Coordinates of C-alpha atoms and ligand atoms in Angstrom, one line a residue:
X1140 CA 71.0 138.0 36.2
X1141 CA 69.0 135.6 38.5
X1142 CA 68.7 137.2 41.9
X1143 CA 68.0 135.7 45.3
X1144 CA 65.8 137.4 47.9
X1145 CA 66.3 135.8 51.3
X1146 CA 64.9 138.3 53.6
X1147 CA 62.1 135.9 54.6
X1148 CA 64.3 133.4 56.2
X1149 CA 65.2 135.9 59.0
X1150 CA 63.7 135.7 62.5
X1151 CA 62.6 139.4 62.1
X1152 CA 60.4 138.3 59.2
X1153 CA 59.1 134.8 60.2
X1154 CA 59.7 134.5 64.0
X1155 CA 61.0 131.5 65.8
X1156 CA 61.5 129.2 62.9
X1157 CA 63.6 131.8 61.1
X1158 CA 67.4 132.2 61.3
X1159 CA 69.4 134.8 63.1
X1160 CA 72.1 136.8 61.4
X1161 CA 74.6 135.1 63.8
X1162 CA 73.6 131.6 62.7
X1163 CA 73.8 132.5 59.0
X1164 CA 77.1 134.2 59.5
X1165 CA 78.7 131.1 61.2
X1166 CA 77.6 128.8 58.4
X1167 CA 78.4 131.4 55.8
X1168 CA 82.1 131.4 56.9
X1169 CA 82.1 127.6 56.2
X1170 CA 80.3 128.2 52.9
X1171 CA 83.0 130.5 51.6
X1172 CA 85.7 128.1 52.8
X1173 CA 83.9 125.5 50.7
X1174 CA 83.9 127.8 47.7
X1175 CA 87.7 128.2 48.1
X1176 CA 88.1 124.4 48.1
X1177 CA 85.9 124.1 45.0
X1178 CA 88.0 126.7 43.2
X1179 CA 91.2 124.9 44.1
X1180 CA 90.0 121.4 43.1
X1181 CA 89.0 120.1 39.7
X1182 CA 88.3 116.3 39.5
X1183 CA 84.7 115.5 40.0
X1184 CA 83.7 119.2 39.7
X1185 CA 84.6 119.1 36.0
X1186 CA 81.0 120.2 35.3
X1187 CA 82.1 123.7 36.1
X1188 CA 84.2 123.7 32.9
X1189 CA 81.4 122.5 30.6
X1190 CA 80.0 125.9 29.7
X1191 CA 83.4 127.1 28.5
X1192 CA 84.1 124.0 26.5
X1193 CA 84.1 125.4 23.0
X1194 CA 85.1 122.3 21.3
X1195 CA 82.3 120.3 22.9
X1196 CA 79.8 122.9 21.8
X1197 CA 81.2 122.9 18.2
X1198 CA 80.9 119.1 18.1
X1199 CA 77.2 119.3 19.3
X1200 CA 76.3 121.9 16.7
X1201 CA 78.1 120.0 13.9
X1202 CA 76.1 116.9 14.9
X1203 CA 72.9 118.9 14.9
X1204 CA 73.7 120.2 11.4
X1205 CA 74.2 116.6 10.3
X1206 CA 71.0 115.2 11.7
X1207 CA 68.5 118.0 11.6
X1208 CA 67.8 118.0 7.9
X1209 CA 64.7 115.9 7.2
X1210 CA 64.3 114.9 10.9
X1211 CA 60.7 115.1 12.0
X1212 CA 61.0 113.3 15.4
X1213 CA 63.8 113.1 17.9
X1214 CA 63.5 110.4 20.5
X1215 CA 65.8 110.5 23.5
X1216 CA 66.4 107.1 25.2
X1217 CA 67.8 107.7 28.7
X1218 CA 67.0 107.8 32.4
X1219 CA 67.9 109.9 35.5
X1220 CA 70.8 112.2 34.7
X1221 CA 70.6 111.1 31.1
X1222 CA 67.1 112.4 30.6
X1223 CA 66.0 114.9 33.2
X1224 CA 68.2 117.7 31.8
X1225 CA 66.7 117.2 28.3
X1226 CA 63.2 117.4 29.6
X1227 CA 64.1 120.5 31.7
X1228 CA 65.6 122.4 28.8
X1229 CA 62.8 121.6 26.5
X1230 CA 60.1 122.5 29.0
X1231 CA 61.8 125.8 30.0
X1232 CA 62.8 127.0 26.5
X1233 CA 60.3 125.8 24.0
X1234 CA 56.6 126.4 23.9
X1235 CA 54.5 124.1 26.2
X1236 CA 52.7 122.5 23.2
X1237 CA 55.7 122.4 21.0
X1238 CA 55.1 118.9 19.7
X1239 CA 51.6 119.8 18.6
X1240 CA 52.7 122.8 16.7
X1241 CA 52.9 122.6 12.9
X1242 CA 56.3 121.6 11.6
X1243 CA 56.9 125.1 10.1
X1244 CA 56.1 126.8 13.3
X1245 CA 58.5 124.8 15.4
X1246 CA 62.3 125.4 15.4
X1247 CA 63.0 121.7 15.2
X1248 CA 61.7 118.1 15.3
X1249 CA 59.1 116.9 17.8
X1250 CA 60.9 115.7 20.9
X1251 CA 60.0 112.6 22.9
X1252 CA 62.1 111.8 26.0
X1253 CA 61.6 108.1 27.0
X1254 CA 62.8 108.1 30.6
X1255 CA 60.9 105.0 31.7
X1256 CA 60.2 101.5 30.5
X1257 CA 56.5 101.3 30.9
X1258 CA 55.7 99.2 27.9
X1259 CA 52.4 101.0 27.3
X1260 CA 54.3 104.3 26.7
X1261 CA 56.9 102.9 24.4
X1262 CA 54.5 100.8 22.4
X1263 CA 52.3 103.9 21.9
X1264 CA 55.3 106.0 20.8
X1265 CA 56.2 103.2 18.3
X1266 CA 52.6 103.4 16.9
X1267 CA 52.9 107.1 16.5
X1268 CA 56.2 106.8 14.7
X1269 CA 55.1 103.9 12.5
X1270 CA 56.0 104.7 8.9
X1271 CA 58.1 107.6 10.0
X1272 CA 61.2 105.8 11.3
X1273 CA 63.3 107.0 8.3
X1274 CA 62.6 110.6 9.5
X1275 CA 63.2 109.9 13.2
X1276 CA 66.5 110.2 15.0
X1277 CA 67.1 108.1 18.2
X1278 CA 69.4 109.7 20.7
X1279 CA 70.6 106.9 23.0
X1280 CA 72.2 108.5 26.1
X1281 CA 74.0 106.2 28.6
X1282 CA 77.4 106.9 30.1
X1283 CA 77.8 103.3 31.1
X1284 CA 75.7 101.6 28.5
X1285 CA 74.6 99.0 31.1
X1286 CA 71.6 100.8 32.5
X1287 CA 68.9 98.2 32.2
X1288 CA 66.1 100.6 31.3
X1289 CA 68.0 102.4 28.5
X1290 CA 69.6 99.3 27.2
X1291 CA 66.3 97.5 26.8
X1292 CA 64.7 100.5 25.1
X1293 CA 67.7 100.6 22.8
X1294 CA 67.5 96.9 21.9
X1295 CA 63.8 97.2 21.0
X1296 CA 64.5 100.2 18.8
X1297 CA 67.5 98.7 17.2
X1298 CA 65.6 95.6 16.2
X1299 CA 62.8 97.6 14.8
X1300 CA 65.1 99.9 12.9
X1301 CA 66.9 96.9 11.4
X1302 CA 63.7 95.2 10.4
X1303 CA 62.2 98.4 8.8
X1304 CA 65.2 100.1 7.4
X1305 CA 67.7 97.3 6.7
X1306 CA 71.4 98.2 6.6
X1307 CA 70.8 102.0 6.9
X1308 CA 69.4 101.6 10.5
X1309 CA 72.6 102.8 12.1
X1310 CA 72.3 106.2 10.5
X1311 CA 69.2 106.9 12.6
X1312 CA 71.1 106.6 15.9
X1313 CA 73.2 109.1 17.7
X1314 CA 74.8 107.7 20.9
X1315 CA 76.0 109.9 23.7
X1316 CA 78.2 107.8 25.9
X1317 CA 81.7 107.5 27.5
X1318 CA 84.4 108.4 25.0
X1319 CA 86.4 105.2 25.5
X1320 CA 84.8 102.7 27.8
X1321 CA 81.5 100.8 28.4
X1322 CA 79.0 98.7 26.5
X1323 CA 77.4 101.5 24.5
X1324 CA 80.8 102.8 23.3
X1325 CA 81.8 99.3 22.1
X1326 CA 78.5 98.8 20.3
X1327 CA 78.6 102.3 18.8
X1328 CA 82.0 101.7 17.4
X1329 CA 81.2 98.2 16.1
X1330 CA 77.9 99.4 14.4
X1331 CA 79.2 102.7 13.2
X1332 CA 76.8 105.1 15.1
X1333 CA 77.4 108.8 15.2
X1334 CA 78.6 109.5 18.8
X1335 CA 79.2 112.4 21.2
X1336 CA 81.1 111.9 24.4
X1337 CA 80.0 112.2 28.0
X1338 CA 83.0 114.1 29.4
X1339 CA 85.3 112.5 32.0
X1340 CA 84.6 113.4 35.6
X1341 CA 81.1 114.6 34.9
X1342 CA 78.4 112.4 36.6
X1343 CA 74.9 112.0 35.0
X1344 CA 73.1 114.5 37.2
X1345 CA 75.8 117.2 36.5
X1346 CA 75.9 116.6 32.7
X1347 CA 73.1 118.6 31.3
X1348 CA 75.4 121.2 29.8
X1349 CA 77.4 118.5 27.9
X1350 CA 76.2 116.6 24.8
X1351 CA 73.9 114.8 27.1
X1352 CA 71.5 117.7 27.3
X1353 CA 72.8 120.0 24.5
X1354 CA 72.3 117.7 21.5
X1355 CA 68.5 117.4 21.9
X1356 CA 68.3 121.1 22.8
X1357 CA 70.2 122.2 19.8
X1358 CA 68.1 119.9 17.5
X1359 CA 65.0 121.6 18.9
X1360 CA 66.2 125.1 18.2
X1361 CA 67.3 126.1 21.7
X1362 CA 70.1 128.6 21.8
X1363 CA 72.7 126.4 23.4
X1364 CA 75.4 129.1 23.1
X1365 CA 73.3 131.4 25.3
X1366 CA 72.7 128.5 27.7
X1367 CA 76.4 128.0 28.1
X1368 CA 77.0 131.7 28.3
X1369 CA 74.6 131.9 31.3
X1370 CA 76.4 129.0 32.9
X1371 CA 79.8 130.8 32.4
X1372 CA 78.4 133.9 34.0
X1373 CA 77.3 132.0 37.1
X1374 CA 80.6 130.2 37.4
X1375 CA 82.3 133.6 37.4
X1376 CA 79.8 135.0 39.9
X1377 CA 80.4 132.1 42.3
X1378 CA 84.2 132.4 42.4
X1379 CA 84.1 135.1 45.1
X1380 CA 85.3 133.6 48.3
X1381 CA 85.4 136.8 50.3
X1382 CA 81.8 137.1 51.5
X1383 CA 79.1 134.4 51.6
X1384 CA 76.5 137.1 50.9
X1385 CA 78.1 138.1 47.7
X1386 CA 78.4 134.6 46.2
X1387 CA 75.1 133.0 45.1
X1388 CA 76.2 129.4 45.6
X1389 CA 77.7 130.2 49.0
X1390 CA 74.5 132.1 49.9
X1391 CA 72.3 129.1 48.9
X1392 CA 74.6 126.7 50.7
X1393 CA 74.3 128.8 53.8
X1394 CA 70.6 129.0 53.7
X1395 CA 70.0 125.3 53.0
X1396 CA 72.6 124.2 55.5
X1397 CA 71.0 126.4 58.2
X1398 CA 67.6 124.9 57.4
X1399 CA 69.1 121.4 57.6
X1400 CA 70.7 122.2 61.0
X1401 CA 67.3 123.5 62.2
X1402 CA 65.6 120.3 61.3
X1403 CA 63.8 121.9 58.3
X1404 CA 64.8 119.0 56.0
X1405 CA 62.0 119.2 53.5
X1406 CA 63.0 121.5 50.7
X1407 CA 60.0 122.7 48.7
X1408 CA 60.7 124.2 45.3
X1409 CA 57.7 126.1 44.1
X1410 CA 58.0 127.9 40.7
X1411 CA 55.3 130.3 39.6
X1412 CA 55.8 129.3 36.0
X1413 CA 54.9 126.1 34.2
X1414 CA 58.1 126.5 32.2
X1415 CA 60.3 125.9 35.3
X1416 CA 58.7 122.6 36.4
X1417 CA 61.2 120.5 34.4
X1418 CA 64.1 122.4 35.9
X1419 CA 62.7 121.8 39.4
X1420 CA 62.4 118.1 38.7
X1421 CA 66.0 118.1 37.5
X1422 CA 67.0 119.9 40.7
X1423 CA 65.1 117.2 42.7
X1424 CA 67.4 114.5 41.4
X1425 CA 70.5 116.7 41.8
X1426 CA 69.7 117.4 45.4
X1427 CA 68.4 114.0 46.4
X1428 CA 71.0 111.8 44.8
X1429 CA 74.0 114.1 45.7
X1430 CA 73.2 114.9 49.3
X1431 CA 71.2 111.9 50.6
X1432 CA 74.1 109.9 52.2
X1433 CA 74.3 107.4 55.0
X1434 CA 78.0 108.1 56.0
X1435 CA 80.1 111.2 55.9
X1436 CA 83.6 111.4 54.5
X1437 CA 85.0 110.2 57.9
X1438 CA 82.9 107.1 57.9
X1439 CA 80.5 108.4 60.5
X1440 CA 76.8 107.4 60.3
X1441 CA 75.1 110.7 59.4
X1442 CA 72.0 110.0 57.3
X1443 CA 72.5 113.3 55.6
X1444 CA 70.2 115.1 53.1
X1445 CA 67.1 117.1 52.6
X1446 CA 64.0 115.8 50.9
X1447 CA 63.3 117.9 47.8
X1448 CA 59.7 118.4 46.9
X1449 CA 58.4 120.2 43.8
X1450 CA 55.1 122.1 43.9
X1451 CA 53.6 124.4 41.2
X1452 CA 52.3 127.8 41.8
X1453 CA 49.5 128.7 41.6
X1454 CA 48.1 125.1 41.0
X1455 CA 49.4 123.6 44.3
X1456 CA 48.0 126.5 46.4
X1457 CA 44.8 124.5 45.9
X1458 CA 46.5 121.3 46.9
X1459 CA 49.5 121.7 49.3
X1460 CA 49.3 125.2 50.8
X1461 CA 47.1 124.2 53.7
X1462 CA 49.9 121.8 54.8
X1463 CA 52.6 124.2 54.1
X1464 CA 51.1 126.9 56.3
X1465 CA 49.7 124.8 59.1
X1466 CA 51.6 121.5 59.1
X1467 CA 55.0 120.6 60.7
X1468 CA 57.7 123.3 60.8
X1469 CA 60.0 121.0 58.8
X1470 CA 60.3 122.9 55.5
X1471 CA 62.2 125.6 53.7
X1472 CA 60.5 127.0 50.7
X1473 CA 62.2 128.3 47.5
X1474 CA 59.7 130.2 45.5
X1475 CA 60.4 131.2 41.9
X1476 CA 59.1 134.6 40.6
X1477 CA 59.2 135.5 36.9
X1478 CA 59.2 139.2 36.0
X1479 CA 58.2 138.7 32.4
X1480 CA 56.3 135.6 31.1
X1481 CA 56.8 134.2 27.6
X1482 CA 53.4 135.7 26.5
X1483 CA 50.7 137.8 28.0
X1484 CA 46.9 137.7 27.9
X1485 CA 44.5 140.2 29.1
X1486 CA 41.5 139.2 31.2
X1487 CA 38.3 140.7 29.7
X1488 CA 36.4 143.1 31.9
X1489 CA 33.0 141.7 31.0
X1490 CA 31.2 141.7 34.4
X1491 CA 31.9 145.1 36.0
X1492 CA 29.2 144.6 38.6
X1493 CA 30.5 141.3 40.1
X1494 CA 33.2 142.3 42.7
X1495 CA 35.5 139.3 42.0
X1496 CA 35.2 139.3 38.2
X1497 CA 35.5 143.1 38.1
X1498 CA 38.8 143.0 40.0
X1499 CA 40.2 140.5 37.5
X1500 CA 38.9 142.3 34.5
X1501 CA 41.5 144.3 32.5
X1502 CA 44.4 142.6 34.3
X1503 CA 47.0 140.5 32.6
X1504 CA 47.1 136.8 33.4
X1505 CA 50.9 137.1 34.4
X1506 CA 50.0 139.9 36.7
X1507 CA 47.5 137.7 38.5
X1508 CA 50.1 134.8 38.8
X1509 CA 52.7 137.3 40.2
X1510 CA 50.1 138.6 42.7
X1511 CA 49.3 135.1 43.8
X1512 CA 53.0 134.4 44.3
X1513 CA 53.4 137.5 46.4
X1514 CA 50.3 136.6 48.4
X1515 CA 51.6 133.1 49.0
X1516 CA 55.0 134.5 50.1
X1517 CA 53.2 136.8 52.5
X1518 CA 50.9 134.0 53.8
X1519 CA 54.0 131.8 54.5
X1520 CA 55.6 134.6 56.4
X1521 CA 52.5 135.2 58.5
X1522 CA 52.6 131.5 59.3
X1523 CA 56.2 131.7 60.4
X1524 CA 57.5 129.6 57.5
X1525 CA 61.0 130.5 56.2
X1526 CA 61.1 131.1 52.5
X1527 CA 63.3 132.6 49.8
X1528 CA 62.6 133.7 46.3
X1529 CA 64.6 133.2 43.1
X1530 CA 63.9 136.1 40.8
X1531 CA 63.9 135.4 37.1
X1532 CA 63.8 138.5 34.8
X1533 CA 62.5 136.0 32.2
X1534 CA 62.9 132.3 31.4
X1535 CA 65.4 132.3 28.6
X1536 CA 68.5 130.3 27.7
X1537 CA 70.9 132.6 29.5
X1538 CA 69.0 132.5 32.8
X1539 CA 68.4 128.8 32.6
X1540 CA 72.2 128.3 32.1
X1541 CA 72.7 130.5 35.2
X1542 CA 70.1 128.4 37.2
X1543 CA 71.8 125.1 36.3
X1544 CA 75.3 126.2 37.3
X1545 CA 73.9 127.9 40.4
X1546 CA 72.3 124.8 41.8
X1547 CA 75.2 122.5 40.7
X1548 CA 77.6 124.7 42.6
X1549 CA 75.2 125.0 45.6
X1550 CA 75.1 121.2 45.6
X1551 CA 78.9 121.1 45.7
X1552 CA 78.9 123.7 48.6
X1553 CA 76.3 121.7 50.5
X1554 CA 78.3 118.5 50.0
X1555 CA 81.3 120.1 51.6
X1556 CA 79.2 121.6 54.4
X1557 CA 77.7 118.2 55.1
X1558 CA 81.1 116.5 54.7
X1559 CA 79.7 113.9 52.4
X1560 CA 80.6 112.7 48.8
X1561 CA 78.1 114.5 46.6
X1562 CA 79.2 112.7 43.5
X1563 CA 78.5 109.1 44.2
X1564 CA 75.2 107.1 44.6
X1565 CA 76.1 103.9 46.4
X1566 CA 72.5 103.2 47.5
X1567 CA 71.2 103.0 43.9
X1568 CA 73.4 100.0 43.1
X1569 CA 71.7 97.3 45.2
X1570 CA 68.3 97.7 43.5
X1571 CA 70.0 97.6 40.1
X1572 CA 71.9 94.4 40.9
X1573 CA 68.9 92.8 42.4
X1574 CA 66.8 93.5 39.3
X1575 CA 69.5 91.9 37.1
X1576 CA 69.4 88.9 39.5
X1577 CA 65.7 88.6 39.2
X1578 CA 66.0 88.6 35.4
X1579 CA 68.3 85.6 35.7
X1580 CA 71.8 87.1 35.5
X1581 CA 74.4 84.5 36.5
X1582 CA 77.3 84.8 38.9
X1583 CA 78.0 87.0 41.9
X1584 CA 76.2 89.0 43.4
X1585 CA 73.2 88.5 41.1
X1586 CA 72.2 84.9 41.9
X1587 CA 72.5 85.3 45.7
X1588 CA 70.6 88.6 45.5
X1589 CA 67.7 87.0 43.5
X1590 CA 67.4 84.2 46.2
X1591 CA 67.6 86.8 49.0
X1592 CA 64.9 88.9 47.4
X1593 CA 62.7 85.8 47.1
X1594 CA 63.2 85.0 50.8
X1595 CA 62.8 88.6 52.1
X1596 CA 59.7 89.4 50.0
X1597 CA 57.9 86.0 50.3
X1598 CA 54.2 86.8 50.7
X1599 CA 52.8 85.9 54.1
X1600 CA 49.0 85.3 54.0
X1601 CA 48.9 86.7 57.6
X1602 CA 49.6 90.2 56.2
X1603 CA 47.8 89.9 52.9
X1604 CA 44.3 91.1 52.5
Ligands
PA5_3039 O1 73.0 111.0 37.9 C1 73.3 109.8 37.7 O2 74.5 109.4 37.7 C2 72.3 108.8 37.3 O3 71.0 109.3 37.4 C3 72.6 108.3 35.8 O4 72.5 109.4 35.0 C4 71.5 107.3 35.4 O5 71.6 106.2 36.3 C5 71.8 106.8 34.0 O6 73.1 106.2 33.9 P1 73.7 106.0 32.5 O7 73.9 107.3 31.8 O8 75.0 105.3 32.8 O9 72.8 105.1 31.7

């Protein structure tokens, strides 16, 4: 099981910026009350049921069995919650240079997740795939089907496939979209694509354990059953509403809300494992989009939220640690410690007379990384910086499933503690609509927005150098 060591948030450990038992206990009572509400409600928290959805998993595996034979490349087209989970699972659970491994040494096709519309990137991918389109599967993921980035990638790919493969082009596409509504559903039905549904009541950033994240994972040989098993274990562990200290989601909610109340509103996630970076990026969206809200549920102006920041240990010790130890007291640190890495390498003891190199000689590289993590944790404590550690026995499918559900549930707890809607993203809409307006979309509100953007952003030579 993943464990949480939170001793270093206490005043005894880090002094004035730390938290008292009394403070934690007060917020902890609200956190367990939030857990009771989450247990009683369903609706938007449908993500909790995903790891137990046997039919969904069977459909994903059947789709994998249908598309895996002969597939050399899998390309995911999606953005935000329709891409970050795919990247996170692949980065955590397959080797770092997976795509460069020989076909026989990899458990599945190469994976490319196209989560942006930089034309240079997509054009280069198309060059790489030239002549291989008949051995490539395109997994278009869009709940709405109207997301401009994904829709434009899809249109480019569709045209290319039609030109190169003729009528058989539709057989290269697997669409993951709403079961009944939306543009992508209508196109998929009309053109006969294979499809998997985005379940009802599950928003993009909570959808990684649905077909959104699981199809590409299953195609690439990831043990999706173990992933869901880990998710189920965490859902069970987070049911206990008797004591905030015994419930991992309530505990995290308590710690992060206390930090928020204390003005420590920058939340640094620092894994000491490359494999965890994708999951931390996934968390960054989950936390930011769910909790960053202008108004609370009673309509009051609150400007809620924490700013999630991702740093990598040990790399960012040489980039950010100076700030983290001596800069403003506005951060809570979540470090990740891994007990067993995916592989080990011994450092040769070739220079016994050099004091630094002699200390390294004979040690394992993972041992050095763990020592650096412990040393950073200590250094943060000495500087009076509250921090907690997430302890990973190893980075495998079961623990990744636990992590995903743990942070989804902690987000729900935080949403209730902050009294905000953690499941909408109203502030994202304006930019989307304005972009459509700038591209010439007719009607309301697009035309007015395009004109307004022109007026607001008119260049003034006075401020142009
Ligand atoms: O978390 C979210 O809801 C968003 O990040 C969406 O996933 C993202 O905007 C993509 O939306 P869609 O799947 O409708 O294309």
